Amino acid sequence: MEHRAELQLDSPILASGAFLIIGMELGRDVQIRMASQLNEQSSRESLPSLFIQVPSRTIAGFDCVGHDTVITIPAPATPPPVAAVPAYDDAHIPYALSLSMPASPSGFHLSQLRTASSVRRDEAPAVTKPAGREAEASSPRLLKQTRFHSQPILHASKLLNEPPRRADTTRDKRFDPFKTFSGRLERQLSNLRGHPIDLHSPDSNISEETDQVPGTDRYFDALEGPELDTLRSTEVAVLPSDEKWPFLLRFPISAFGMVLGVSSQAILWKALATAPPTAFLHVSLTVAHVLWYVSLALMGLVSCIYLIKVVFYFEAVRREFYHPIRANFFFAPWIACLFLVQGAPIEMTQVHHGVWYLLMAPIFCLELKIYGQWMSGGQRRLSKVANPSNHLSIVGNFVGALLGAKMGLREGPIFFFAVGLAHYIVLFVTLYQRLPTNVTLPKELHPVFFLFVAAPSVASMAWAKINGKFDNGARVAYFIALFLYMSLAVRINFFRGFRFSLAWWAYTFPMTGASIATITYATEVTNLLTRTLSIGLSGIATVTVAGLLVTTMFHVFVLRDLFPNDVSIAITRRKPKFSKILAHFRSSSSDMKDLVLSVSKSPNSDSDSTTETSVTKGKAEP
Amino acid sequence: METTSGSLKPCGQELSPKGAALADDDGSMLKASAAPNKPPPLLASRFAMLTRFHAGYFRISLALSGQALLWRTLSDSSTEPNALRPVARSLPSAAFALLWCLALLTLVALCALYAARCVLRFPAVRAEFRHHVGMNYLFAPWISWLLLLQATPFLRPETPSYHLLWWAFSLPILVLDVKVYGQWFTRGRKFLSMVANPASHMTVIANLVTARAAAKMGWHEGAVAMFAVGAAHYLVLFVTLYQRFLGSDSLPAMLRPVFFLFFAAPSMASLAWCSISMSFDTGCKMLFFLSLFLFASLVSRPTLFKRAMRRFSVAWWAYSFPLTVLALAAAEYAEGVREPAANVLMLALAVLSVIVTLALMVFTAFRTNELLPHDDPFSAATLPTRRTPSS
């Protein structure tokens, strides 16, 4: 009876794996069959087409006990959904190769193996020593990592005892380290039940990953794109990237951008209905009220969902907070609340002052944290992380100042205006400089650039309200906003070719803000030009929001990908060494040539050299 | 340079060597000035101290002069009846006179020492001038003199002697301004992005103090001119420091207390503009609020100062002057906006600055040894690499 032995592999094996592929390319007689640890039994019988078999002798470093052993690797195209293997970091092996061996001597015991699963020890000396020596001979550089041994199935007992349960709990366990309570709870429960989870099992590897938040450098290294939300091809996510994660994990903080967009529209339509320059349009206030109720409902919905996410997936929220772009979106809920208060169908002066203090307190605390990070240097200093989304942390000050001035407060609005102005100047200069140390600015224009218009337009309105009239300071700020708007609008051609994301809603409120500022200016200086400008800009803002709404509906109902897997929170803490190979194993098409080429072109110098050395060595072997 | 410091090392061996951290050791001159009844040290060792004494010690005189000005401002009662004014008025004038004398004595002693250092150890002074942190403290003596001038109880701002003294103290500041600010944008290795550090705020504060004194004197144009120079360079410096192009390695960890200058500059600007515009208008309020925010931001980051707080050094005196200036600005704010909350704020900040200064004086009296220098902080051996080598 053939036993399935499980191998804990290491870098030379992976290198040999690469060689396998090359071997496949060269000669069709090499077949690779790899099975996941969980699915050997079932897939062996049910899905033979998934396997490619290769004689183990051809693999450098494998221990060949005499008989022809077959190594099975699953075809990368469609891994079975239940048994997607979790990713490891570079200290542990991502894949479990299962080695079919003839009936093994009784020396292989399950207990022996469980403890030796990830610790590199010579467990079965007779069998592994030649292999070990071979590996040592082939890659002296990786001496400390060259231990590997053939072992029976790691979790065979578990599998035999409770196969269906294993399948269920595996799926949950992968997301456990991101969960606030369940992960620890499950571990405690399984400890109580007498099946202590191996500390070095794959799941706890993930929790090791998530014990600490990745450093800022890791975010920049692992992610790319104008919103830093796309995983680089050389990176591996901690969570499986080929299936849909739980909804809460996919719900980003940038969803609050929707509320920003809709609530600012409510304020715009309120201004259109009440301001003298546009009164001739006879816009009804009902539109503003309807929009306001819609935004209120949306705010309630989004905050409920995000609150649940905070309760159940605190780790994911923490990682979002340390993301260079997403950190700014933590201001969005409070700015949206400020907009809601401003657009409410009640008189501003009637609102209790406590509401203002209550809404500004979280903004103040967030500011202390984020601006302090800019000032004290370190890895989150401004010259490194500056990006247009930082405007979201500045605009909150001006929106608060505007609302406070409308409510009749005096000192508080000036406080926040001063703080906002000082930091806005810093950010403005930094972004205009496009420092070489700054990697987050997209080379091409992206809707995020519209955030440039937000701060000056709201600042002009706030200053006008603080001083009681639209004086020169407010005009200066307004004209700056107008100029920035124009310089972005004429470059509309460059805003093409970007993947839609929910954060785009947040980029519509600057347009709306500019329209409201134009109406405020037109109230002061009323002539044909200003009226035309106010109507024109309001029209553009409304059309943009409507278009965005259509696109969002399209993504929700037709494409069903409004909430894609949020890979930006699932990056590894350390750069995985052979992740490129694995990533391609798991996700690439069956075109092996591409894989070979991509492996050889790996930019990671470590894997490059080792791959090449093992590839050359592998070539010499057979 | 190295031979000089090398030859002086045996003389300095009597002091316990405690590492060669930059600019955080002090001279026994402080002992002499703080406790005049103690016998002065040996002449030879005094000359040894001169090498180690540097302009950073003027932080002490800055702190004391600032305190004197604060007490003067608080005890200058306005005609408006105010619940807290009697409290401030009850500060005994004898205490204020004592403080003023102490400040004057300290300043005179430190200036004498530094003059001796200029005469006897001129290469050291030149090296200090070329250092990106040290050169800012060359403004410190003049700031202290101007503050003391404003705090003088018996000298009214309209008198000719006041005018004369103002000119005497402002001209060096103007000269240093032209030199330092010119370097920022013209000279190769001294570009602002390379040399900017929180101590550079001293240059800005110097301009602003000059502007305030000129405004008090009645010379409006000069005041606005100095304010304009200070404000323009403050803007540039603020942006540059926030960008942190070079990370946090522009300043040694022992000098972290100098970060408090971040909120000293806007407070001083608020005071200066208040004197120029004769009222605490919106601009002054904005500057004051900015400095309050920066103060809150720094105070909520105690880990930033952890390393500097392990050992007492003259850098600790850098805490006092910014707090005093903030309290001064709060006093002006409270007078401009007659609200109870503002008065409470003013009182809290004033008490804080007094406590901090007293604590520092106590520390200095008891731990004078640790203020003694162990190394010439500006010798080529101990300087960080960004300094240009002396001739």
PDB file of N, CA, C and O in Angstrom, chain A residues 390-423:
ATOM      1  N   ASN A 390      -3.353  63.205   1.049  1.00  0.00           N
ATOM      2  CA  ASN A 390      -3.103  63.914   2.302  1.00  0.00           C
ATOM      3  C   ASN A 390      -3.982  65.142   2.430  1.00  0.00           C
ATOM      4  O   ASN A 390      -4.170  65.670   3.529  1.00  0.00           O
ATOM      5  N   HIS A 391      -4.505  65.619   1.286  1.00  0.00           N
ATOM      6  CA  HIS A 391      -5.410  66.760   1.358  1.00  0.00           C
ATOM      7  C   HIS A 391      -6.616  66.466   2.229  1.00  0.00           C
ATOM      8  O   HIS A 391      -7.207  67.377   2.807  1.00  0.00           O
ATOM      9  N   LEU A 392      -6.985  65.182   2.307  1.00  0.00           N
ATOM     10  CA  LEU A 392      -8.143  64.837   3.133  1.00  0.00           C
ATOM     11  C   LEU A 392      -7.886  65.163   4.594  1.00  0.00           C
ATOM     12  O   LEU A 392      -8.810  65.495   5.331  1.00  0.00           O
ATOM     13  N   SER A 393      -6.611  65.058   5.017  1.00  0.00           N
ATOM     14  CA  SER A 393      -6.348  65.378   6.418  1.00  0.00           C
ATOM     15  C   SER A 393      -6.327  66.881   6.650  1.00  0.00           C
ATOM     16  O   SER A 393      -6.471  67.323   7.779  1.00  0.00           O
ATOM     17  N   ILE A 394      -6.162  67.660   5.583  1.00  0.00           N
ATOM     18  CA  ILE A 394      -6.109  69.113   5.735  1.00  0.00           C
ATOM     19  C   ILE A 394      -7.502  69.707   5.621  1.00  0.00           C
ATOM     20  O   ILE A 394      -7.849  70.652   6.336  1.00  0.00           O
ATOM     21  N   VAL A 395      -8.304  69.137   4.707  1.00  0.00           N
ATOM     22  CA  VAL A 395      -9.605  69.738   4.425  1.00  0.00           C
ATOM     23  C   VAL A 395     -10.495  69.720   5.655  1.00  0.00           C
ATOM     24  O   VAL A 395     -11.303  70.641   5.850  1.00  0.00           O
ATOM     25  N   GLY A 396     -10.329  68.681   6.491  1.00  0.00           N
ATOM     26  CA  GLY A 396     -11.150  68.600   7.690  1.00  0.00           C
ATOM     27  C   GLY A 396     -11.087  69.863   8.530  1.00  0.00           C
ATOM     28  O   GLY A 396     -12.090  70.315   9.092  1.00  0.00           O
ATOM     29  N   ASN A 397      -9.899  70.459   8.592  1.00  0.00           N
ATOM     30  CA  ASN A 397      -9.755  71.697   9.360  1.00  0.00           C
ATOM     31  C   ASN A 397     -10.630  72.796   8.800  1.00  0.00           C
ATOM     32  O   ASN A 397     -11.328  73.511   9.532  1.00  0.00           O
ATOM     33  N   PHE A 398     -10.579  72.946   7.469  1.00  0.00           N
ATOM     34  CA  PHE A 398     -11.318  74.051   6.854  1.00  0.00           C
ATOM     35  C   PHE A 398     -12.811  73.824   6.908  1.00  0.00           C
ATOM     36  O   PHE A 398     -13.587  74.763   7.114  1.00  0.00           O
ATOM     37  N   VAL A 399     -13.235  72.567   6.721  1.00  0.00           N
ATOM     38  CA  VAL A 399     -14.666  72.281   6.792  1.00  0.00           C
ATOM     39  C   VAL A 399     -15.182  72.567   8.200  1.00  0.00           C
ATOM     40  O   VAL A 399     -16.248  73.167   8.390  1.00  0.00           O
ATOM     41  N   GLY A 400     -14.380  72.161   9.201  1.00  0.00           N
ATOM     42  CA  GLY A 400     -14.768  72.440  10.583  1.00  0.00           C
ATOM     43  C   GLY A 400     -14.825  73.928  10.865  1.00  0.00           C
ATOM     44  O   GLY A 400     -15.726  74.412  11.558  1.00  0.00           O
ATOM     45  N   ALA A 401     -13.851  74.669  10.312  1.00  0.00           N
ATOM     46  CA  ALA A 401     -13.845  76.115  10.524  1.00  0.00           C
ATOM     47  C   ALA A 401     -15.082  76.753   9.902  1.00  0.00           C
ATOM     48  O   ALA A 401     -15.724  77.629  10.487  1.00  0.00           O
ATOM     49  N   LEU A 402     -15.436  76.290   8.687  1.00  0.00           N
ATOM     50  CA  LEU A 402     -16.607  76.837   8.001  1.00  0.00           C
ATOM     51  C   LEU A 402     -17.864  76.577   8.795  1.00  0.00           C
ATOM     52  O   LEU A 402     -18.683  77.480   9.031  1.00  0.00           O
ATOM     53  N   LEU A 403     -18.022  75.330   9.241  1.00  0.00           N
ATOM     54  CA  LEU A 403     -19.230  74.992   9.986  1.00  0.00           C
ATOM     55  C   LEU A 403     -19.288  75.760  11.294  1.00  0.00           C
ATOM     56  O   LEU A 403     -20.342  76.291  11.677  1.00  0.00           O
ATOM     57  N   GLY A 404     -18.156  75.842  11.987  1.00  0.00           N
ATOM     58  CA  GLY A 404     -18.142  76.559  13.255  1.00  0.00           C
ATOM     59  C   GLY A 404     -18.498  78.019  13.089  1.00  0.00           C
ATOM     60  O   GLY A 404     -19.249  78.587  13.892  1.00  0.00           O
ATOM     61  N   ALA A 405     -17.961  78.626  12.018  1.00  0.00           N
ATOM     62  CA  ALA A 405     -18.272  80.030  11.777  1.00  0.00           C
ATOM     63  C   ALA A 405     -19.752  80.195  11.452  1.00  0.00           C
ATOM     64  O   ALA A 405     -20.388  81.171  11.872  1.00  0.00           O
ATOM     65  N   LYS A 406     -20.310  79.229  10.694  1.00  0.00           N
ATOM     66  CA  LYS A 406     -21.746  79.311  10.385  1.00  0.00           C
ATOM     67  C   LYS A 406     -22.586  79.162  11.635  1.00  0.00           C
ATOM     68  O   LYS A 406     -23.654  79.763  11.759  1.00  0.00           O
ATOM     69  N   MET A 407     -22.060  78.351  12.587  1.00  0.00           N
ATOM     70  CA  MET A 407     -22.826  78.128  13.814  1.00  0.00           C
ATOM     71  C   MET A 407     -22.662  79.265  14.794  1.00  0.00           C
ATOM     72  O   MET A 407     -23.301  79.274  15.850  1.00  0.00           O
ATOM     73  N   GLY A 408     -21.755  80.180  14.500  1.00  0.00           N
ATOM     74  CA  GLY A 408     -21.630  81.332  15.366  1.00  0.00           C
ATOM     75  C   GLY A 408     -20.465  81.265  16.337  1.00  0.00           C
ATOM     76  O   GLY A 408     -20.283  82.172  17.142  1.00  0.00           O
ATOM     77  N   LEU A 409     -19.647  80.203  16.247  1.00  0.00           N
ATOM     78  CA  LEU A 409     -18.480  80.137  17.122  1.00  0.00           C
ATOM     79  C   LEU A 409     -17.423  81.090  16.610  1.00  0.00           C
ATOM     80  O   LEU A 409     -17.396  81.439  15.435  1.00  0.00           O
ATOM     81  N   ARG A 410     -16.519  81.470  17.520  1.00  0.00           N
ATOM     82  CA  ARG A 410     -15.538  82.476  17.130  1.00  0.00           C
ATOM     83  C   ARG A 410     -14.112  81.955  17.171  1.00  0.00           C
ATOM     84  O   ARG A 410     -13.412  81.978  16.177  1.00  0.00           O
ATOM     85  N   GLU A 411     -13.690  81.474  18.334  1.00  0.00           N
ATOM     86  CA  GLU A 411     -12.271  81.125  18.485  1.00  0.00           C
ATOM     87  C   GLU A 411     -11.936  79.774  17.853  1.00  0.00           C
ATOM     88  O   GLU A 411     -10.894  79.604  17.224  1.00  0.00           O
ATOM     89  N   GLY A 412     -12.836  78.825  18.060  1.00  0.00           N
ATOM     90  CA  GLY A 412     -12.583  77.486  17.538  1.00  0.00           C
ATOM     91  C   GLY A 412     -12.333  77.448  16.044  1.00  0.00           C
ATOM     92  O   GLY A 412     -11.349  76.853  15.591  1.00  0.00           O
ATOM     93  N   PRO A 413     -13.198  78.082  15.237  1.00  0.00           N
ATOM     94  CA  PRO A 413     -12.920  78.092  13.796  1.00  0.00           C
ATOM     95  C   PRO A 413     -11.579  78.708  13.450  1.00  0.00           C
ATOM     96  O   PRO A 413     -10.887  78.213  12.564  1.00  0.00           O
ATOM     97  N   ILE A 414     -11.188  79.757  14.159  1.00  0.00           N
ATOM     98  CA  ILE A 414      -9.893  80.373  13.849  1.00  0.00           C
ATOM     99  C   ILE A 414      -8.771  79.402  14.192  1.00  0.00           C
ATOM    100  O   ILE A 414      -7.782  79.293  13.461  1.00  0.00           O
ATOM    101  N   PHE A 415      -8.927  78.664  15.285  1.00  0.00           N
ATOM    102  CA  PHE A 415      -7.914  77.685  15.665  1.00  0.00           C
ATOM    103  C   PHE A 415      -7.704  76.679  14.544  1.00  0.00           C
ATOM    104  O   PHE A 415      -6.586  76.464  14.071  1.00  0.00           O
ATOM    105  N   PHE A 416      -8.800  76.076  14.099  1.00  0.00           N
ATOM    106  CA  PHE A 416      -8.641  75.038  13.082  1.00  0.00           C
ATOM    107  C   PHE A 416      -8.233  75.623  11.746  1.00  0.00           C
ATOM    108  O   PHE A 416      -7.521  74.977  10.977  1.00  0.00           O
ATOM    109  N   PHE A 417      -8.652  76.827  11.463  1.00  0.00           N
ATOM    110  CA  PHE A 417      -8.223  77.450  10.211  1.00  0.00           C
ATOM    111  C   PHE A 417      -6.722  77.675  10.225  1.00  0.00           C
ATOM    112  O   PHE A 417      -6.029  77.404   9.239  1.00  0.00           O
ATOM    113  N   ALA A 418      -6.198  78.132  11.365  1.00  0.00           N
ATOM    114  CA  ALA A 418      -4.762  78.392  11.460  1.00  0.00           C
ATOM    115  C   ALA A 418      -3.960  77.107  11.281  1.00  0.00           C
ATOM    116  O   ALA A 418      -2.993  77.060  10.514  1.00  0.00           O
ATOM    117  N   VAL A 419      -4.387  76.078  11.987  1.00  0.00           N
ATOM    118  CA  VAL A 419      -3.674  74.810  11.886  1.00  0.00           C
ATOM    119  C   VAL A 419      -3.742  74.281  10.459  1.00  0.00           C
ATOM    120  O   VAL A 419      -2.741  73.847   9.877  1.00  0.00           O
ATOM    121  N   GLY A 420      -4.939  74.323   9.877  1.00  0.00           N
ATOM    122  CA  GLY A 420      -5.105  73.831   8.513  1.00  0.00           C
ATOM    123  C   GLY A 420      -4.271  74.617   7.527  1.00  0.00           C
ATOM    124  O   GLY A 420      -3.641  74.042   6.629  1.00  0.00           O
ATOM    125  N   LEU A 421      -4.247  75.926   7.680  1.00  0.00           N
ATOM    126  CA  LEU A 421      -3.499  76.758   6.733  1.00  0.00           C
ATOM    127  C   LEU A 421      -2.011  76.452   6.789  1.00  0.00           C
ATOM    128  O   LEU A 421      -1.360  76.272   5.765  1.00  0.00           O
ATOM    129  N   ALA A 422      -1.480  76.380   8.012  1.00  0.00           N
ATOM    130  CA  ALA A 422      -0.046  76.119   8.147  1.00  0.00           C
ATOM    131  C   ALA A 422       0.328  74.794   7.499  1.00  0.00           C
ATOM    132  O   ALA A 422       1.283  74.715   6.720  1.00  0.00           O
ATOM    133  N   HIS A 423      -0.426  73.764   7.794  1.00  0.00           N
ATOM    134  CA  HIS A 423      -0.077  72.458   7.240  1.00  0.00           C
ATOM    135  C   HIS A 423      -0.420  72.352   5.773  1.00  0.00           C
ATOM    136  O   HIS A 423       0.203  71.587   5.041  1.00  0.00           O
TER     137      HIS A 423
END
